[in-house]
Coordinates of N, CA and C in Angstrom, one line a residue:
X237 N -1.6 27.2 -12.3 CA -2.2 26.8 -11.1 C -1.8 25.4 -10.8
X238 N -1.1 25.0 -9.4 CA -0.6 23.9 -9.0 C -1.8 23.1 -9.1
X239 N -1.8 21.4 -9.2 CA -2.9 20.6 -9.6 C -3.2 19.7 -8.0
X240 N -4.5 19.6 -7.6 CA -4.5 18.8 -6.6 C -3.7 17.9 -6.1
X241 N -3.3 17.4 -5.1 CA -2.2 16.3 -5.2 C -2.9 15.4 -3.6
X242 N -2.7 14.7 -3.5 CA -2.7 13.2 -2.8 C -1.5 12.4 -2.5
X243 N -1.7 12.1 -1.2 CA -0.6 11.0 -0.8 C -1.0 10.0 -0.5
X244 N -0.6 8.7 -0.9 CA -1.4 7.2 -0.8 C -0.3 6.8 0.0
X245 N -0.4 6.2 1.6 CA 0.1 6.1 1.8 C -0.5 4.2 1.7
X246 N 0.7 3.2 2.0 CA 0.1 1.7 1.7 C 1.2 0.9 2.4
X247 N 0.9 -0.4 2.7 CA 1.7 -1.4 2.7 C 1.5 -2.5 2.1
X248 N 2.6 -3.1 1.5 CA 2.3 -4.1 0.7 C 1.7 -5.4 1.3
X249 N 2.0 -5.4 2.8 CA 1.1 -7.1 3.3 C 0.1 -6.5 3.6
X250 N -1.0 -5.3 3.6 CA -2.6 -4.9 3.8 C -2.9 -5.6 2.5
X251 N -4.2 -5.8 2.8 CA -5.4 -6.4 1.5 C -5.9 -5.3 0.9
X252 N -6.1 -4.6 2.0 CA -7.3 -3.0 1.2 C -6.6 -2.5 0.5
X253 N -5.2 -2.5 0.9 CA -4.0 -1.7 -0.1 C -4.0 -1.8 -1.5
X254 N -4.1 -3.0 -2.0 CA -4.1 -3.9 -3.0 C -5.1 -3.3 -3.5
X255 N -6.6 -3.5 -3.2 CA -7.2 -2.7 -3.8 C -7.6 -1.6 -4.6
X256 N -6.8 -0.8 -3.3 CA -6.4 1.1 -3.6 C -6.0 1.2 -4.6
X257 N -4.6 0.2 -4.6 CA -3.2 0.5 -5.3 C -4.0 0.3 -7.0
X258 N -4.6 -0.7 -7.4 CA -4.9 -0.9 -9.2 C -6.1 0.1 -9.2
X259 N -6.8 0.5 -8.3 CA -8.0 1.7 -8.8 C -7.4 3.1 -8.7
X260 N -6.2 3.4 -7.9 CA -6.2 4.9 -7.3 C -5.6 5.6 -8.8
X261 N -4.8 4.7 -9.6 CA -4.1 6.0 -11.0 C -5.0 6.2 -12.1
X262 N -6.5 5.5 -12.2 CA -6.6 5.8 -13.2 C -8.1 6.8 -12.4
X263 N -8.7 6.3 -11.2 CA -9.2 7.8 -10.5 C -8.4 8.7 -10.5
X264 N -7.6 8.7 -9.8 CA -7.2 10.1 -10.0 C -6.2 11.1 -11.0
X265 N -6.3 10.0 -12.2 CA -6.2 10.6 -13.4 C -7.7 11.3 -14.3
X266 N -8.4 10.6 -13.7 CA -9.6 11.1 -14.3 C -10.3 12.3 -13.7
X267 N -9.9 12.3 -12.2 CA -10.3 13.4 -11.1 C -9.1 15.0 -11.3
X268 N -8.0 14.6 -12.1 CA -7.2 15.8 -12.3 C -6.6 15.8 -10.6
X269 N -5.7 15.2 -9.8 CA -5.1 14.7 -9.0 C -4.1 14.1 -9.1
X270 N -3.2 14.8 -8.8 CA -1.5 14.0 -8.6 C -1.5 13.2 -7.2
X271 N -0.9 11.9 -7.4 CA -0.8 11.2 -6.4 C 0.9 11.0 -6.2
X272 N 1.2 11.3 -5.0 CA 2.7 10.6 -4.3 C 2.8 9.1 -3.6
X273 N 3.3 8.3 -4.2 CA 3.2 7.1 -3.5 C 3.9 7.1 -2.2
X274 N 3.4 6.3 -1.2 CA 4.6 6.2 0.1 C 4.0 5.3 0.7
X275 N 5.7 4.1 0.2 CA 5.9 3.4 1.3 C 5.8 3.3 2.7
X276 N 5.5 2.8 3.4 CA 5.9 2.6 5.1 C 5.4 1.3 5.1
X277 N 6.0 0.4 7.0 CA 6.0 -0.5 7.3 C 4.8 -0.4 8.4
X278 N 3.8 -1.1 8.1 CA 2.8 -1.2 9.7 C 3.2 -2.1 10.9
X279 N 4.2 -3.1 10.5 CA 4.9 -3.4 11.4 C 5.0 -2.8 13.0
X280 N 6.6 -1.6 13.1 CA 6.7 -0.8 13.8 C 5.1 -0.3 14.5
X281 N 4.4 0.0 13.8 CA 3.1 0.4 14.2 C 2.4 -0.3 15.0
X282 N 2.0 -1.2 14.5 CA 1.0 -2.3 15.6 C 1.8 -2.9 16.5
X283 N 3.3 -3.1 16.5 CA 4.6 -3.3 17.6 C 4.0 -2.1 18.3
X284 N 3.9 -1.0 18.7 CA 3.7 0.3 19.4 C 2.6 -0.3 20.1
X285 N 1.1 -0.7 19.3 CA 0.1 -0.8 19.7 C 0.3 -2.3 20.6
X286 N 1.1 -2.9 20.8 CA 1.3 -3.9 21.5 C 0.6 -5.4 20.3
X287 N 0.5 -5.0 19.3 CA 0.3 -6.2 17.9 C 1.7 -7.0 17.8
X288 N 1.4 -8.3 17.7 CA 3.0 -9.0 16.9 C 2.9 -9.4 15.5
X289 N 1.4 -9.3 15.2 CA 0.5 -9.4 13.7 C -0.7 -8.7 13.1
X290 N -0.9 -9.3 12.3 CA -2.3 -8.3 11.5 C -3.4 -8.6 13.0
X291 N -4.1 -7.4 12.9 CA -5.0 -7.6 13.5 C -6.3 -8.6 13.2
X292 N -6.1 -8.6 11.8 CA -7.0 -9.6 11.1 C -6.6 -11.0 11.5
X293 N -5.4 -11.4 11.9 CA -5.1 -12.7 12.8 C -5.4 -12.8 14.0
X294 N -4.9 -11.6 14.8 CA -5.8 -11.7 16.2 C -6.7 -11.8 16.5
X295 N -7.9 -11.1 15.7 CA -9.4 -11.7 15.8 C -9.8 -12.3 14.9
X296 N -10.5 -13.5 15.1 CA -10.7 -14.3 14.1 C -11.7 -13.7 13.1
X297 N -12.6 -13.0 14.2 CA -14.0 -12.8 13.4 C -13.9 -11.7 12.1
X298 N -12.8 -10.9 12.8 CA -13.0 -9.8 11.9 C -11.6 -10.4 10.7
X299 N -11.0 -11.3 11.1 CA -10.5 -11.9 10.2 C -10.9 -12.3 8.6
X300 N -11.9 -13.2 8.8 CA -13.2 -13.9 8.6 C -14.0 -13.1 7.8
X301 N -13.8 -12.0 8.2 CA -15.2 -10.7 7.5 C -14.4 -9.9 6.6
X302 N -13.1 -9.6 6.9 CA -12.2 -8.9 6.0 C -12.0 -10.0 4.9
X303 N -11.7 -11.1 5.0 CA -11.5 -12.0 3.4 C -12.7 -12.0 2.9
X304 N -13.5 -12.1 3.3 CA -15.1 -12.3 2.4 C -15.5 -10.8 1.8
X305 N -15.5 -9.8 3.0 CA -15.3 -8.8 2.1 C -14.5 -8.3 0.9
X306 N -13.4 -8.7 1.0 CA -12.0 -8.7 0.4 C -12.6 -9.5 -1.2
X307 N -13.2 -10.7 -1.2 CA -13.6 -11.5 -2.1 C -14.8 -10.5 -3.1
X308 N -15.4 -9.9 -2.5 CA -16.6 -8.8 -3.0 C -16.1 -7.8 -3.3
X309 N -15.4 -7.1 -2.8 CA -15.2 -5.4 -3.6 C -14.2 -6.0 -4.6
X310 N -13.4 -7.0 -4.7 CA -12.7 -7.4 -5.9 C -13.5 -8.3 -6.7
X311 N -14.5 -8.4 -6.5 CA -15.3 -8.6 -7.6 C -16.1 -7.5 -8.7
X312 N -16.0 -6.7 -7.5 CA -17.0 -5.6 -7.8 C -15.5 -4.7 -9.3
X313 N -14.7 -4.8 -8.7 CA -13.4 -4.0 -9.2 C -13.1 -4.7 -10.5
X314 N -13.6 -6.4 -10.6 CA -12.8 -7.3 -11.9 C -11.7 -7.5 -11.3
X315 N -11.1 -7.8 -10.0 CA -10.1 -8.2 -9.7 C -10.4 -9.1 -9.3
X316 N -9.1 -10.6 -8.6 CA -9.0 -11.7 -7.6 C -8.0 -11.3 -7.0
X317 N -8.7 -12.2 -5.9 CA -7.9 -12.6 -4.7 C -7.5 -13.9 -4.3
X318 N -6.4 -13.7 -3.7 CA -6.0 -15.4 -3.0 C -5.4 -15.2 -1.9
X319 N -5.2 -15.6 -0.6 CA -5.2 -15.3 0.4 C -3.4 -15.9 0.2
X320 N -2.6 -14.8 0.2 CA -1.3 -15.5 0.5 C -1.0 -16.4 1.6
X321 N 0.4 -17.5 1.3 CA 0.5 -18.3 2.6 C 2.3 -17.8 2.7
X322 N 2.3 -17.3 3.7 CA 1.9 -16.8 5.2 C 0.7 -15.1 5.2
X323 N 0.3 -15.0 6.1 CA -0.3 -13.9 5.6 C -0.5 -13.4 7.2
X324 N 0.1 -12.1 7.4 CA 0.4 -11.0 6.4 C 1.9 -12.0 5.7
X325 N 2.6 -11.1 4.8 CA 3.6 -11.4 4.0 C 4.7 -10.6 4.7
X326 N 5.7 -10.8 4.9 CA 6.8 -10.2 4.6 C 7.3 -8.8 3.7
X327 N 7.1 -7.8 3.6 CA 6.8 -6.4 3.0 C 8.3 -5.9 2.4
X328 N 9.6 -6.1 3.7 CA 9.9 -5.3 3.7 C 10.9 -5.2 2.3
X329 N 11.5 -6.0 1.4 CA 12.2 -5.5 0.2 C 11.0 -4.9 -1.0
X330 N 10.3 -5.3 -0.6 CA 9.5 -4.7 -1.6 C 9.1 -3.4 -1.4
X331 N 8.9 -2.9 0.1 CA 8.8 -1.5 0.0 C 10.4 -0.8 0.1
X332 N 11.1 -1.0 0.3 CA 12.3 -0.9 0.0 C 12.7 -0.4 -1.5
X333 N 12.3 -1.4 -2.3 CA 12.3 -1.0 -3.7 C 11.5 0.0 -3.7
X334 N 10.2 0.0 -3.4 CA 9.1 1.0 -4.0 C 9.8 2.6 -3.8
X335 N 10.1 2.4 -1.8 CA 10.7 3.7 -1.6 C 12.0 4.3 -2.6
X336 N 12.8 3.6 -3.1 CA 14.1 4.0 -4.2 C 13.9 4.1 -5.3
X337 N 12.2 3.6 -5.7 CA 12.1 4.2 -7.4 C 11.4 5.6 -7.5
X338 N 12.1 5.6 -8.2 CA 11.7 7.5 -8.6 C 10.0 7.5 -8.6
X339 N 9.5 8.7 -8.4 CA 8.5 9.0 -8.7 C 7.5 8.5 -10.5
X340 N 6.7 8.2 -10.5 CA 6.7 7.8 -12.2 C 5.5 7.2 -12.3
X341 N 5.3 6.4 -13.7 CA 4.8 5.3 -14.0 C 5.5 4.2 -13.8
X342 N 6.2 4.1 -13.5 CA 7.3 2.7 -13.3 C 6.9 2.4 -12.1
X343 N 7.4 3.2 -10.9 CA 6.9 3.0 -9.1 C 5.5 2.7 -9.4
X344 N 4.5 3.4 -10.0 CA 3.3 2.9 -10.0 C 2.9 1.5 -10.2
X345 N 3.8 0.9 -12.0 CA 3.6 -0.6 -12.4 C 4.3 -1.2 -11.2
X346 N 4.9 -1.0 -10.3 CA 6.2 -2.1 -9.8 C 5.1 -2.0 -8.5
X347 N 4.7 -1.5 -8.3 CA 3.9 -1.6 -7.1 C 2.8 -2.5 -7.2
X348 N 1.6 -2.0 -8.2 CA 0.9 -2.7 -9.3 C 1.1 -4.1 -9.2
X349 N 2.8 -4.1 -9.5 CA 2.9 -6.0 -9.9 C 3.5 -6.5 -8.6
X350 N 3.4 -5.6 -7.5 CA 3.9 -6.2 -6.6 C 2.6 -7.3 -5.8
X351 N 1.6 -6.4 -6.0 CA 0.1 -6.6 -5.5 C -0.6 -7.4 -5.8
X352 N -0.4 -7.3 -6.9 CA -1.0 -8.9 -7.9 C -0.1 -10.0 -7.7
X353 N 1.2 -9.9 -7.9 CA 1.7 -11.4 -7.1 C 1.5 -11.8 -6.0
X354 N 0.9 -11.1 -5.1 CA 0.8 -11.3 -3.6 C -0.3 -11.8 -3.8
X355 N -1.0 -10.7 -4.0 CA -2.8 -10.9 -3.3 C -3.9 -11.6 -4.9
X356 N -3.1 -11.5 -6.4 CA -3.9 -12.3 -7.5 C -3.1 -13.9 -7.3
X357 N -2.3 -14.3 -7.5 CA -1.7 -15.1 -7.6 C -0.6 -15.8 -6.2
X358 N -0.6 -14.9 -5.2 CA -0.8 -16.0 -3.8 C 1.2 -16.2 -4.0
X359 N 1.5 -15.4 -4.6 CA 3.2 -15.4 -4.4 C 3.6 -15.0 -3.1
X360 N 5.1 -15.5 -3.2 CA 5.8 -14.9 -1.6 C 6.6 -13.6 -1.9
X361 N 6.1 -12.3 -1.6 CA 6.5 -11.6 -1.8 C 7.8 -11.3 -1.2
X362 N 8.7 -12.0 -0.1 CA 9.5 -11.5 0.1 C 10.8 -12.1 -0.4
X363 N 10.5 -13.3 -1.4 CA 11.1 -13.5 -2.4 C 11.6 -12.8 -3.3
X364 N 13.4 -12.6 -3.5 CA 14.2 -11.6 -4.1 C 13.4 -12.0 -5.6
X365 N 13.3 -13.1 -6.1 CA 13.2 -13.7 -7.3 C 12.0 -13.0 -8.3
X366 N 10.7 -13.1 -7.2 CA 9.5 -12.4 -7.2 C 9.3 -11.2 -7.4
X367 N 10.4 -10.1 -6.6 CA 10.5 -8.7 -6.6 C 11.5 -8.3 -7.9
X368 N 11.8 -9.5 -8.0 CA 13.2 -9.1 -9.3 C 12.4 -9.2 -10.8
X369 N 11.1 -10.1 -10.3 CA 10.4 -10.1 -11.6 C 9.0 -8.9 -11.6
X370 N 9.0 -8.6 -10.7 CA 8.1 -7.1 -10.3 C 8.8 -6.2 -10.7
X371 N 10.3 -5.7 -10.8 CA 10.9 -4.8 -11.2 C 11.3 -4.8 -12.9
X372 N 11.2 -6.0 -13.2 CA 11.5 -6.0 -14.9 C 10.5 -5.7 -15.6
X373 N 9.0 -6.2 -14.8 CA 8.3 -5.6 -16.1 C 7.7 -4.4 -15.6
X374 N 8.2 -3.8 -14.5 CA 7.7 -2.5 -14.4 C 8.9 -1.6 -15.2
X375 N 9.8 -1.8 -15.5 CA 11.2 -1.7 -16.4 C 11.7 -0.7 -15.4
X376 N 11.7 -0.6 -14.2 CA 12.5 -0.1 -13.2 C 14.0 0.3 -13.5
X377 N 14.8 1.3 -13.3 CA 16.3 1.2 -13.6 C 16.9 0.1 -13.2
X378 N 18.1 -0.1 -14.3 CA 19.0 -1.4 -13.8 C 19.7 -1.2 -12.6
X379 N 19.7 -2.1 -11.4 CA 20.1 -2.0 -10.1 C 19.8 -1.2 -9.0
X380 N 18.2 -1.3 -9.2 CA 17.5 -0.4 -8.1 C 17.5 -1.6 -7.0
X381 N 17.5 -2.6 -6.9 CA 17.3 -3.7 -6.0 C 18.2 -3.4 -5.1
X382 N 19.4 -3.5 -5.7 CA 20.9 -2.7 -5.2 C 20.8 -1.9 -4.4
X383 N 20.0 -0.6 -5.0 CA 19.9 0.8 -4.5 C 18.8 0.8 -3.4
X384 N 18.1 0.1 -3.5 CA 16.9 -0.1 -2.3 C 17.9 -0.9 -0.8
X385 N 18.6 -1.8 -1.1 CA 19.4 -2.1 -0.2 C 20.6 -1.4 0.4
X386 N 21.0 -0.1 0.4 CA 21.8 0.7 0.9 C 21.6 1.5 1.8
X387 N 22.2 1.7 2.9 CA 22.0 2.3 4.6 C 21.0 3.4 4.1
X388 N 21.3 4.3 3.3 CA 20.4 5.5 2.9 C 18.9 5.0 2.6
X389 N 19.0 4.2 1.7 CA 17.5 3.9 1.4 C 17.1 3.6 2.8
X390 N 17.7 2.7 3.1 CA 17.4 1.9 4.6 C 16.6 2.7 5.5
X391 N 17.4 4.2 5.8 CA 16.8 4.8 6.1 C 15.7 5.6 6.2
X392 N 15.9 5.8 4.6 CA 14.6 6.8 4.4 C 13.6 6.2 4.7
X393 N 13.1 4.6 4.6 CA 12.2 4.1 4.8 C 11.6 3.9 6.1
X394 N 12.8 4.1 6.8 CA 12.7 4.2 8.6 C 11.7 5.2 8.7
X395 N 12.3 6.5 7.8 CA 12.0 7.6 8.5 C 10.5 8.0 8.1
X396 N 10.1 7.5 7.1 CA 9.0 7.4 6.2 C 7.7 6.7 7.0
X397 N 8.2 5.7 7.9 CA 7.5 5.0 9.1 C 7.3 5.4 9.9
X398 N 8.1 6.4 10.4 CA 8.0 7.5 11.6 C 7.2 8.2 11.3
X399 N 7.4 8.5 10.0 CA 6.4 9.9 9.8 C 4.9 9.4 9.7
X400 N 5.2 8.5 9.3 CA 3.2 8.0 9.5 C 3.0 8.0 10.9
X401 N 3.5 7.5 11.5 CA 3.1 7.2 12.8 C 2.7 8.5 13.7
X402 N 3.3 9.7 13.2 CA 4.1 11.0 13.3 C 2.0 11.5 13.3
X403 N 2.2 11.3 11.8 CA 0.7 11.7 10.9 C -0.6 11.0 11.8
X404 N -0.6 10.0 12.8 CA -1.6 9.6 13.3 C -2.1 7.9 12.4
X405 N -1.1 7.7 11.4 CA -1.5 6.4 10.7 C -1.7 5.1 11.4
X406 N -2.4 4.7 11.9 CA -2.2 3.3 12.2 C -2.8 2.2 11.8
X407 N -2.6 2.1 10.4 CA -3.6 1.1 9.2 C -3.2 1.6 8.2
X408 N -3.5 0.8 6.7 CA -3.6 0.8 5.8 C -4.7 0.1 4.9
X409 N -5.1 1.0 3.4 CA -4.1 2.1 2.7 C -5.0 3.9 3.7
X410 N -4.3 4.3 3.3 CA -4.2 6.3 3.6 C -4.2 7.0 2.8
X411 N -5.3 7.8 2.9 CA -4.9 8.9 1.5 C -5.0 10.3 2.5
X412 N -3.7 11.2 2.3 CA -3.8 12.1 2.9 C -3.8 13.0 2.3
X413 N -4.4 14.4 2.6 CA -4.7 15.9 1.6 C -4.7 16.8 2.7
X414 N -3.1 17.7 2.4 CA -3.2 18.4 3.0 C -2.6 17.8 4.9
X415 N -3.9 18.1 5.4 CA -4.1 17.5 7.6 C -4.9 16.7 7.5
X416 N -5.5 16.4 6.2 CA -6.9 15.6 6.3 C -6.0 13.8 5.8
X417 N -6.6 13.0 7.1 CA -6.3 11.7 6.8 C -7.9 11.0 6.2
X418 N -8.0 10.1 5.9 CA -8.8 8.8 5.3 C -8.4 7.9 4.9
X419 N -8.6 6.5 5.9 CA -8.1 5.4 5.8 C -9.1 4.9 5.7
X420 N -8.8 3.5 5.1 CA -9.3 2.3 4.2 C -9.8 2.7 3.0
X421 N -9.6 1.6 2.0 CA -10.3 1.7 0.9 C -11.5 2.4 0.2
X422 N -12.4 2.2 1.1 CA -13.8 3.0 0.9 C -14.0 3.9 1.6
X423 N -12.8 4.9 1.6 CA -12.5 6.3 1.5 C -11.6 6.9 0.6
X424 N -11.5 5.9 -0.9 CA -10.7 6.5 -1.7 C -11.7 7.7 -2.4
X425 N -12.6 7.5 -3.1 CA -13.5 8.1 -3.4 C -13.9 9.7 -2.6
X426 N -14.2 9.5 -1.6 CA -14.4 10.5 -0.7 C -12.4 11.7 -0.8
X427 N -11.7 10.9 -1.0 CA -10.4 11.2 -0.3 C -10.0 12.1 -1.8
X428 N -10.5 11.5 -3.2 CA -10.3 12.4 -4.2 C -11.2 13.5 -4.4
X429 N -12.3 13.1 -3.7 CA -13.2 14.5 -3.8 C -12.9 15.5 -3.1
X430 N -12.1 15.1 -1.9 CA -11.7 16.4 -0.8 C -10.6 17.2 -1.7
X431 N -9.6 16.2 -2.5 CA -8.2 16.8 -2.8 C -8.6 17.9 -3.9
X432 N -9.8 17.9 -4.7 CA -10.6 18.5 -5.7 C -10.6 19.7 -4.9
X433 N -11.7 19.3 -4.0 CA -12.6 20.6 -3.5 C -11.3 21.4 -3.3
X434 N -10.3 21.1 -2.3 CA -9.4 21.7 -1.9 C -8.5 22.0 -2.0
X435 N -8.0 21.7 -3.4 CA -6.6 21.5 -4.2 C -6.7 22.8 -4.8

């Protein structure tokens, strides 16, 4: 009997993502749920919605309310935060890489340490240097960096962004099951119970 399965979808300059991203493998290892990682860019997306940035920049207030919240459920979690500078970050080699690593434990650490340099320690993720050191201790194959930079990858990531947009996504993180979407963080919970019931 096939085992429940989940699709997390994320971007790496979201905050809530960060969150999802270090609690979602060991829920839904404990929930009996396979998870598929997937990259996409919110970029293109909020460009659609007529956005040039996070919406957490265009309004101050709910700017304001998402870092303070942000400071609380990562407390709640044993995690920190630091507000990267620039913020949002620059995403795109790093989801780049994520989309060209195989499915695994590896994609999971390299994502993992993508998140924590951003959002624990306030790194510039669009730094090759940063991503090169995200990929070593995730022990990623040698010359995936390479491989993330090739017209094909290039595009699958394109197409990977369509398809969210495709799916109704316009935010991050997403956990999808099935038709059923649930975005933000405090619908991961609810999003593993559906994949259960329904898996």
């Amino acid at each position: 009997m096939a085992r429940p399965k989940l699709e997390f979808w994320f971007e790496f300059a979201s905050t809530y993502s960060y969150l999802s991203a270090m609690r979602l493998p060991s829920m839904a290892q404990a929930a009996g749920v396979d998870v598929v990682w997937r990259p996409f860019l919110l970029g293109p997306i909020f460009n659609s919605q007529g956005w040039k940035t996070s919406p957490f920049n265009i309004y101050q207030a709910k700017g304001n309310y998402m870092w303070r919240d942000m400071a609380r459920r990562a407390e709640r979690f044993g995690l920190s935060v630091e507000k990267p500078d620039p913020f949002p970050q620059n995403s795109l080699l790093a989801a780049r890489v994520a989309q060209a690593a195989p499915e695994g434990a590896q994609k999971v650490a390299f994502c993992q340490n993508v998140y924590l340099m951003e959002f624990s320690e306030g790194q510039d993720i669009s730094d090759p240097e940063v991503i090169a050191a995200c990929v070593e201790l995730a022990k990623l194959p040698e010359g995936i960096i390479e491989a993330a930079q090739s017209d094909e990858n290039k595009h699958a990531l394109r197409l990977s962004t369509e398809e969210a947009g495709r799916r109704g996504i316009f935010g991050a993180p997403n956990f999808v099951v099935g038709e059923e979407l649930f975005w933000g963080d405090d619908r991961l919970e609810e999003a593993l119970e559906w994949a259960v019931r329904d898996g």
